[in-house]
């Protein structure tokens, strides 16, 4: 109530009343408000409504200068007391919230630290890669270098320089994907190589004898069945020097087969034809499945892999044809050499007993993790 004759006194009375009313209101509300907070952020937010910089109690304190001096002391005490109460209620609620959270955690289903961890699946080498490393080790120990060549090569390196006459049926049999650039002419015909024998030409063109080289790599053909895939792997080997004879070829291949399969295997050389060797042959190894060298006739007769013959074909080989030497500019009178080529897939299938070549390319970990 304002008194017209004493406006300042009246203003001061007003401030004191507002302050008192405000204190009563805050006193009635703050406990319930703080108690309703369900988590710490909301508790802090509610607390700030009373005692924060813009809070209700803080606003009331700003009225103090306007309060008549006689009432200031008493109201000041009340404000401080209320502030202390709010702070205490806040601390109390905070402790209660923390305790409730801890109790909820203890009551919840406990974390089972005894569960075994998930296994980390370690990668491993693909069977073909393992066989490749093994062969490179064996031939490396015999002094062979390792060479590489492109999977797309000239028709010339794949057939012509190896002594395949134009239109030789073998080029049909091995027919593959041709990439022909008409404008560059027939000599620029390229194709996905059908065998690693291309490396013989490439290496002999850039090196002089003596040389001993092995070259693994992917090759491509029109084949597709249980034991043939349109893309597969071969390894080529060749050695050129003066006075190289067939007996060195036999020696190297026998040593290789005994290191790879079993110290007791023997080799059988059968004559065969490849345009780039003369004489040429195919090599069989005594069957590693029925252990044919142990001469258990009944076991061999029942063997599905060698089909009762006791022999498994593993490679082609021969003495390098003089035509090849002439085509790469070597003196065919002075040098002789041998060459051989085999399928890495086939070796992997024999060594690990893989029945179908598809398994090597499907990348099914159930199969691959067995090696
Ligand atoms: N290149 C032949 C093929 O893919 C395999 C071969 C046979 C390689 C006789 C040779 C060899 O080096 O002398 O069927």
PDB file of C-alpha atoms in Angstrom, residues 91-274:
ATOM      1  CA  UNK A  91      23.389 -31.717  -1.948  1.00  0.00           C
ATOM      2  CA  UNK A  92      20.967 -34.119  -0.363  1.00  0.00           C
ATOM      3  CA  UNK A  93      19.115 -34.752  -3.628  1.00  0.00           C
ATOM      4  CA  UNK A  94      22.432 -35.207  -5.465  1.00  0.00           C
ATOM      5  CA  UNK A  95      23.581 -37.868  -2.999  1.00  0.00           C
ATOM      6  CA  UNK A  96      20.176 -39.573  -3.266  1.00  0.00           C
ATOM      7  CA  UNK A  97      20.379 -39.652  -7.063  1.00  0.00           C
ATOM      8  CA  UNK A  98      23.873 -41.118  -6.994  1.00  0.00           C
ATOM      9  CA  UNK A  99      22.855 -43.757  -4.517  1.00  0.00           C
ATOM     10  CA  UNK A 100      19.787 -44.671  -6.593  1.00  0.00           C
ATOM     11  CA  UNK A 101      21.935 -44.999  -9.725  1.00  0.00           C
ATOM     12  CA  UNK A 102      24.418 -47.207  -7.898  1.00  0.00           C
ATOM     13  CA  UNK A 103      21.625 -49.367  -6.472  1.00  0.00           C
ATOM     14  CA  UNK A 104      20.054 -49.767  -9.903  1.00  0.00           C
ATOM     15  CA  UNK A 105      23.417 -50.833 -11.250  1.00  0.00           C
ATOM     16  CA  UNK A 106      23.849 -53.400  -8.483  1.00  0.00           C
ATOM     17  CA  UNK A 107      20.345 -54.727  -8.934  1.00  0.00           C
ATOM     18  CA  UNK A 108      20.687 -55.102 -12.716  1.00  0.00           C
ATOM     19  CA  UNK A 109      21.823 -58.409 -14.273  1.00  0.00           C
ATOM     20  CA  UNK A 110      25.547 -58.393 -13.618  1.00  0.00           C
ATOM     21  CA  UNK A 111      28.047 -58.119 -16.461  1.00  0.00           C
ATOM     22  CA  UNK A 112      29.284 -61.669 -17.038  1.00  0.00           C
ATOM     23  CA  UNK A 113      33.019 -61.330 -17.285  1.00  0.00           C
ATOM     24  CA  UNK A 114      33.434 -65.088 -17.529  1.00  0.00           C
ATOM     25  CA  UNK A 115      32.061 -65.250 -21.104  1.00  0.00           C
ATOM     26  CA  UNK A 116      34.903 -66.372 -23.374  1.00  0.00           C
ATOM     27  CA  UNK A 117      36.063 -63.623 -25.748  1.00  0.00           C
ATOM     28  CA  UNK A 118      35.476 -63.857 -29.466  1.00  0.00           C
ATOM     29  CA  UNK A 119      38.312 -65.487 -31.336  1.00  0.00           C
ATOM     30  CA  UNK A 120      40.339 -63.289 -33.622  1.00  0.00           C
ATOM     31  CA  UNK A 121      40.407 -65.127 -36.917  1.00  0.00           C
ATOM     32  CA  UNK A 122      43.957 -65.182 -38.128  1.00  0.00           C
ATOM     33  CA  UNK A 123      44.426 -65.212 -41.868  1.00  0.00           C
ATOM     34  CA  UNK A 124      46.513 -67.898 -43.474  1.00  0.00           C
ATOM     35  CA  UNK A 125      48.138 -68.627 -46.791  1.00  0.00           C
ATOM     36  CA  UNK A 126      45.988 -69.983 -49.602  1.00  0.00           C
ATOM     37  CA  UNK A 127      46.968 -73.571 -50.533  1.00  0.00           C
ATOM     38  CA  UNK A 128      48.131 -72.410 -53.959  1.00  0.00           C
ATOM     39  CA  UNK A 129      50.290 -69.730 -52.381  1.00  0.00           C
ATOM     40  CA  UNK A 130      51.753 -72.313 -50.009  1.00  0.00           C
ATOM     41  CA  UNK A 131      52.581 -74.628 -52.866  1.00  0.00           C
ATOM     42  CA  UNK A 132      54.101 -71.740 -54.805  1.00  0.00           C
ATOM     43  CA  UNK A 133      56.328 -70.791 -51.861  1.00  0.00           C
ATOM     44  CA  UNK A 134      57.346 -74.402 -51.395  1.00  0.00           C
ATOM     45  CA  UNK A 135      58.288 -74.821 -55.048  1.00  0.00           C
ATOM     46  CA  UNK A 136      60.213 -71.541 -55.063  1.00  0.00           C
ATOM     47  CA  UNK A 137      62.082 -72.742 -51.971  1.00  0.00           C
ATOM     48  CA  UNK A 138      62.964 -76.055 -53.566  1.00  0.00           C
ATOM     49  CA  UNK A 139      64.094 -74.572 -56.879  1.00  0.00           C
ATOM     50  CA  UNK A 140      65.718 -71.606 -55.129  1.00  0.00           C
ATOM     51  CA  UNK A 141      67.856 -74.066 -53.171  1.00  0.00           C
ATOM     52  CA  UNK A 142      68.910 -75.609 -56.490  1.00  0.00           C
ATOM     53  CA  UNK A 143      70.077 -72.207 -57.738  1.00  0.00           C
ATOM     54  CA  UNK A 144      67.106 -71.171 -59.877  1.00  0.00           C
ATOM     55  CA  UNK A 145      66.240 -67.452 -60.125  1.00  0.00           C
ATOM     56  CA  UNK A 146      62.609 -66.304 -60.037  1.00  0.00           C
ATOM     57  CA  UNK A 147      61.120 -64.366 -62.957  1.00  0.00           C
ATOM     58  CA  UNK A 148      57.752 -62.847 -63.671  1.00  0.00           C
ATOM     59  CA  UNK A 149      55.866 -61.756 -66.763  1.00  0.00           C
ATOM     60  CA  UNK A 150      52.611 -60.106 -67.819  1.00  0.00           C
ATOM     61  CA  UNK A 151      49.339 -62.014 -67.945  1.00  0.00           C
ATOM     62  CA  UNK A 152      48.493 -60.265 -71.197  1.00  0.00           C
ATOM     63  CA  UNK A 153      51.246 -61.037 -73.670  1.00  0.00           C
ATOM     64  CA  UNK A 154      51.939 -61.039 -77.370  1.00  0.00           C
ATOM     65  CA  UNK A 155      50.695 -63.943 -79.464  1.00  0.00           C
ATOM     66  CA  UNK A 156      54.282 -64.101 -80.626  1.00  0.00           C
ATOM     67  CA  UNK A 157      55.641 -64.834 -77.130  1.00  0.00           C
ATOM     68  CA  UNK A 158      52.854 -67.265 -76.324  1.00  0.00           C
ATOM     69  CA  UNK A 159      53.015 -69.294 -79.555  1.00  0.00           C
ATOM     70  CA  UNK A 160      55.125 -68.170 -82.535  1.00  0.00           C
ATOM     71  CA  UNK A 161      58.532 -67.834 -80.906  1.00  0.00           C
ATOM     72  CA  UNK A 162      57.940 -71.093 -79.021  1.00  0.00           C
ATOM     73  CA  UNK A 163      57.724 -72.857 -82.367  1.00  0.00           C
ATOM     74  CA  UNK A 164      53.969 -73.287 -82.727  1.00  0.00           C
ATOM     75  CA  UNK A 165      53.309 -73.124 -86.477  1.00  0.00           C
ATOM     76  CA  UNK A 166      50.577 -70.632 -87.402  1.00  0.00           C
ATOM     77  CA  UNK A 167      47.182 -72.340 -87.035  1.00  0.00           C
ATOM     78  CA  UNK A 168      48.685 -75.190 -85.060  1.00  0.00           C
ATOM     79  CA  UNK A 169      45.838 -77.059 -83.354  1.00  0.00           C
ATOM     80  CA  UNK A 170      47.458 -76.476 -79.971  1.00  0.00           C
ATOM     81  CA  UNK A 171      46.720 -72.777 -80.307  1.00  0.00           C
ATOM     82  CA  UNK A 172      43.077 -73.763 -80.689  1.00  0.00           C
ATOM     83  CA  UNK A 173      43.137 -76.114 -77.757  1.00  0.00           C
ATOM     84  CA  UNK A 174      44.578 -73.392 -75.620  1.00  0.00           C
ATOM     85  CA  UNK A 175      42.409 -70.722 -77.207  1.00  0.00           C
ATOM     86  CA  UNK A 176      41.836 -67.884 -74.855  1.00  0.00           C
ATOM     87  CA  UNK A 177      40.797 -64.248 -74.770  1.00  0.00           C
ATOM     88  CA  UNK A 178      42.345 -62.274 -77.572  1.00  0.00           C
ATOM     89  CA  UNK A 179      42.744 -58.534 -77.504  1.00  0.00           C
ATOM     90  CA  UNK A 180      43.401 -57.564 -81.101  1.00  0.00           C
ATOM     91  CA  UNK A 181      44.250 -54.054 -82.222  1.00  0.00           C
ATOM     92  CA  UNK A 182      43.645 -54.352 -85.976  1.00  0.00           C
ATOM     93  CA  UNK A 183      45.444 -51.095 -86.712  1.00  0.00           C
ATOM     94  CA  UNK A 184      48.672 -52.407 -85.162  1.00  0.00           C
ATOM     95  CA  UNK A 185      48.746 -55.477 -87.381  1.00  0.00           C
ATOM     96  CA  UNK A 186      49.028 -59.177 -86.648  1.00  0.00           C
ATOM     97  CA  UNK A 187      52.353 -58.823 -84.817  1.00  0.00           C
ATOM     98  CA  UNK A 188      50.616 -56.796 -82.098  1.00  0.00           C
ATOM     99  CA  UNK A 189      47.973 -59.420 -81.350  1.00  0.00           C
ATOM    100  CA  UNK A 190      47.777 -59.846 -77.591  1.00  0.00           C
ATOM    101  CA  UNK A 191      46.017 -62.426 -75.488  1.00  0.00           C
ATOM    102  CA  UNK A 192      45.671 -63.651 -71.931  1.00  0.00           C
ATOM    103  CA  UNK A 193      48.615 -66.024 -71.818  1.00  0.00           C
ATOM    104  CA  UNK A 194      47.692 -69.690 -71.993  1.00  0.00           C
ATOM    105  CA  UNK A 195      50.857 -70.901 -70.287  1.00  0.00           C
ATOM    106  CA  UNK A 196      53.881 -69.568 -68.439  1.00  0.00           C
ATOM    107  CA  UNK A 197      56.162 -70.728 -71.264  1.00  0.00           C
ATOM    108  CA  UNK A 198      55.976 -67.084 -72.437  1.00  0.00           C
ATOM    109  CA  UNK A 199      58.529 -66.347 -69.714  1.00  0.00           C
ATOM    110  CA  UNK A 200      61.053 -68.586 -71.473  1.00  0.00           C
ATOM    111  CA  UNK A 201      60.930 -66.265 -74.485  1.00  0.00           C
ATOM    112  CA  UNK A 202      60.879 -63.062 -72.445  1.00  0.00           C
ATOM    113  CA  UNK A 203      63.811 -64.031 -70.234  1.00  0.00           C
ATOM    114  CA  UNK A 204      65.915 -65.492 -73.034  1.00  0.00           C
ATOM    115  CA  UNK A 205      65.402 -62.314 -75.078  1.00  0.00           C
ATOM    116  CA  UNK A 206      66.840 -60.214 -72.285  1.00  0.00           C
ATOM    117  CA  UNK A 207      69.504 -62.493 -70.815  1.00  0.00           C
ATOM    118  CA  UNK A 208      72.377 -64.585 -72.047  1.00  0.00           C
ATOM    119  CA  UNK A 209      73.106 -68.155 -70.869  1.00  0.00           C
ATOM    120  CA  UNK A 210      73.912 -69.627 -68.473  1.00  0.00           C
ATOM    121  CA  UNK A 211      70.542 -69.206 -66.824  1.00  0.00           C
ATOM    122  CA  UNK A 212      68.244 -71.202 -64.563  1.00  0.00           C
ATOM    123  CA  UNK A 213      64.837 -69.692 -63.932  1.00  0.00           C
ATOM    124  CA  UNK A 214      61.483 -70.569 -62.425  1.00  0.00           C
ATOM    125  CA  UNK A 215      58.427 -68.414 -63.138  1.00  0.00           C
ATOM    126  CA  UNK A 216      55.071 -68.895 -61.415  1.00  0.00           C
ATOM    127  CA  UNK A 217      51.947 -67.114 -62.583  1.00  0.00           C
ATOM    128  CA  UNK A 218      48.288 -67.116 -63.619  1.00  0.00           C
ATOM    129  CA  UNK A 219      47.300 -68.500 -67.018  1.00  0.00           C
ATOM    130  CA  UNK A 220      44.008 -68.641 -68.926  1.00  0.00           C
ATOM    131  CA  UNK A 221      42.265 -71.268 -71.074  1.00  0.00           C
ATOM    132  CA  UNK A 222      38.906 -72.274 -72.410  1.00  0.00           C
ATOM    133  CA  UNK A 223      38.713 -75.238 -69.997  1.00  0.00           C
ATOM    134  CA  UNK A 224      36.051 -75.601 -67.364  1.00  0.00           C
ATOM    135  CA  UNK A 225      35.357 -78.822 -65.400  1.00  0.00           C
ATOM    136  CA  UNK A 226      36.104 -80.495 -62.055  1.00  0.00           C
ATOM    137  CA  UNK A 227      39.853 -80.459 -62.623  1.00  0.00           C
ATOM    138  CA  UNK A 228      40.143 -77.469 -64.978  1.00  0.00           C
ATOM    139  CA  UNK A 229      39.401 -73.821 -64.355  1.00  0.00           C
ATOM    140  CA  UNK A 230      39.492 -71.061 -67.032  1.00  0.00           C
ATOM    141  CA  UNK A 231      42.098 -69.321 -64.864  1.00  0.00           C
ATOM    142  CA  UNK A 232      44.696 -71.341 -63.060  1.00  0.00           C
ATOM    143  CA  UNK A 233      48.324 -71.198 -62.011  1.00  0.00           C
ATOM    144  CA  UNK A 234      51.436 -72.684 -63.528  1.00  0.00           C
ATOM    145  CA  UNK A 235      55.099 -72.647 -62.772  1.00  0.00           C
ATOM    146  CA  UNK A 236      57.612 -72.754 -65.589  1.00  0.00           C
ATOM    147  CA  UNK A 237      61.215 -73.811 -65.142  1.00  0.00           C
ATOM    148  CA  UNK A 238      64.088 -73.733 -67.605  1.00  0.00           C
ATOM    149  CA  UNK A 239      67.841 -73.972 -67.632  1.00  0.00           C
ATOM    150  CA  UNK A 240      70.183 -73.119 -70.490  1.00  0.00           C
ATOM    151  CA  UNK A 241      73.938 -73.639 -70.634  1.00  0.00           C
ATOM    152  CA  UNK A 242      76.544 -75.501 -72.627  1.00  0.00           C
ATOM    153  CA  UNK A 243      76.336 -79.295 -72.401  1.00  0.00           C
ATOM    154  CA  UNK A 244      73.021 -79.571 -70.626  1.00  0.00           C
ATOM    155  CA  UNK A 245      71.553 -83.030 -71.081  1.00  0.00           C
ATOM    156  CA  UNK A 246      68.351 -84.913 -70.374  1.00  0.00           C
ATOM    157  CA  UNK A 247      69.934 -86.497 -67.312  1.00  0.00           C
ATOM    158  CA  UNK A 248      70.125 -83.068 -65.640  1.00  0.00           C
ATOM    159  CA  UNK A 249      66.442 -82.612 -66.339  1.00  0.00           C
ATOM    160  CA  UNK A 250      65.704 -85.987 -64.760  1.00  0.00           C
ATOM    161  CA  UNK A 251      67.909 -85.216 -61.792  1.00  0.00           C
ATOM    162  CA  UNK A 252      66.339 -81.831 -61.083  1.00  0.00           C
ATOM    163  CA  UNK A 253      62.763 -83.099 -61.438  1.00  0.00           C
ATOM    164  CA  UNK A 254      63.370 -86.201 -59.323  1.00  0.00           C
ATOM    165  CA  UNK A 255      64.900 -84.131 -56.571  1.00  0.00           C
ATOM    166  CA  UNK A 256      62.025 -81.682 -56.746  1.00  0.00           C
ATOM    167  CA  UNK A 257      59.323 -84.391 -56.548  1.00  0.00           C
ATOM    168  CA  UNK A 258      61.027 -86.119 -53.639  1.00  0.00           C
ATOM    169  CA  UNK A 259      61.311 -82.889 -51.673  1.00  0.00           C
ATOM    170  CA  UNK A 260      57.748 -81.869 -52.431  1.00  0.00           C
ATOM    171  CA  UNK A 261      55.856 -85.137 -52.001  1.00  0.00           C
ATOM    172  CA  UNK A 262      57.818 -87.920 -50.399  1.00  0.00           C
ATOM    173  CA  UNK A 263      61.454 -88.990 -50.365  1.00  0.00           C
ATOM    174  CA  UNK A 264      60.444 -92.353 -51.789  1.00  0.00           C
ATOM    175  CA  UNK A 265      58.491 -91.338 -54.875  1.00  0.00           C
ATOM    176  CA  UNK A 266      59.872 -92.228 -58.258  1.00  0.00           C
ATOM    177  CA  UNK A 267      59.260 -90.550 -61.595  1.00  0.00           C
ATOM    178  CA  UNK A 268      58.135 -91.981 -64.898  1.00  0.00           C
ATOM    179  CA  UNK A 269      58.991 -90.128 -68.091  1.00  0.00           C
ATOM    180  CA  UNK A 270      56.674 -90.673 -71.047  1.00  0.00           C
ATOM    181  CA  UNK A 271      57.349 -89.266 -74.499  1.00  0.00           C
ATOM    182  CA  UNK A 272      54.972 -86.512 -75.510  1.00  0.00           C
ATOM    183  CA  UNK A 273      54.813 -83.588 -77.872  1.00  0.00           C
ATOM    184  CA  UNK A 274      55.177 -79.881 -77.201  1.00  0.00           C
TER     185      UNK A 274
END
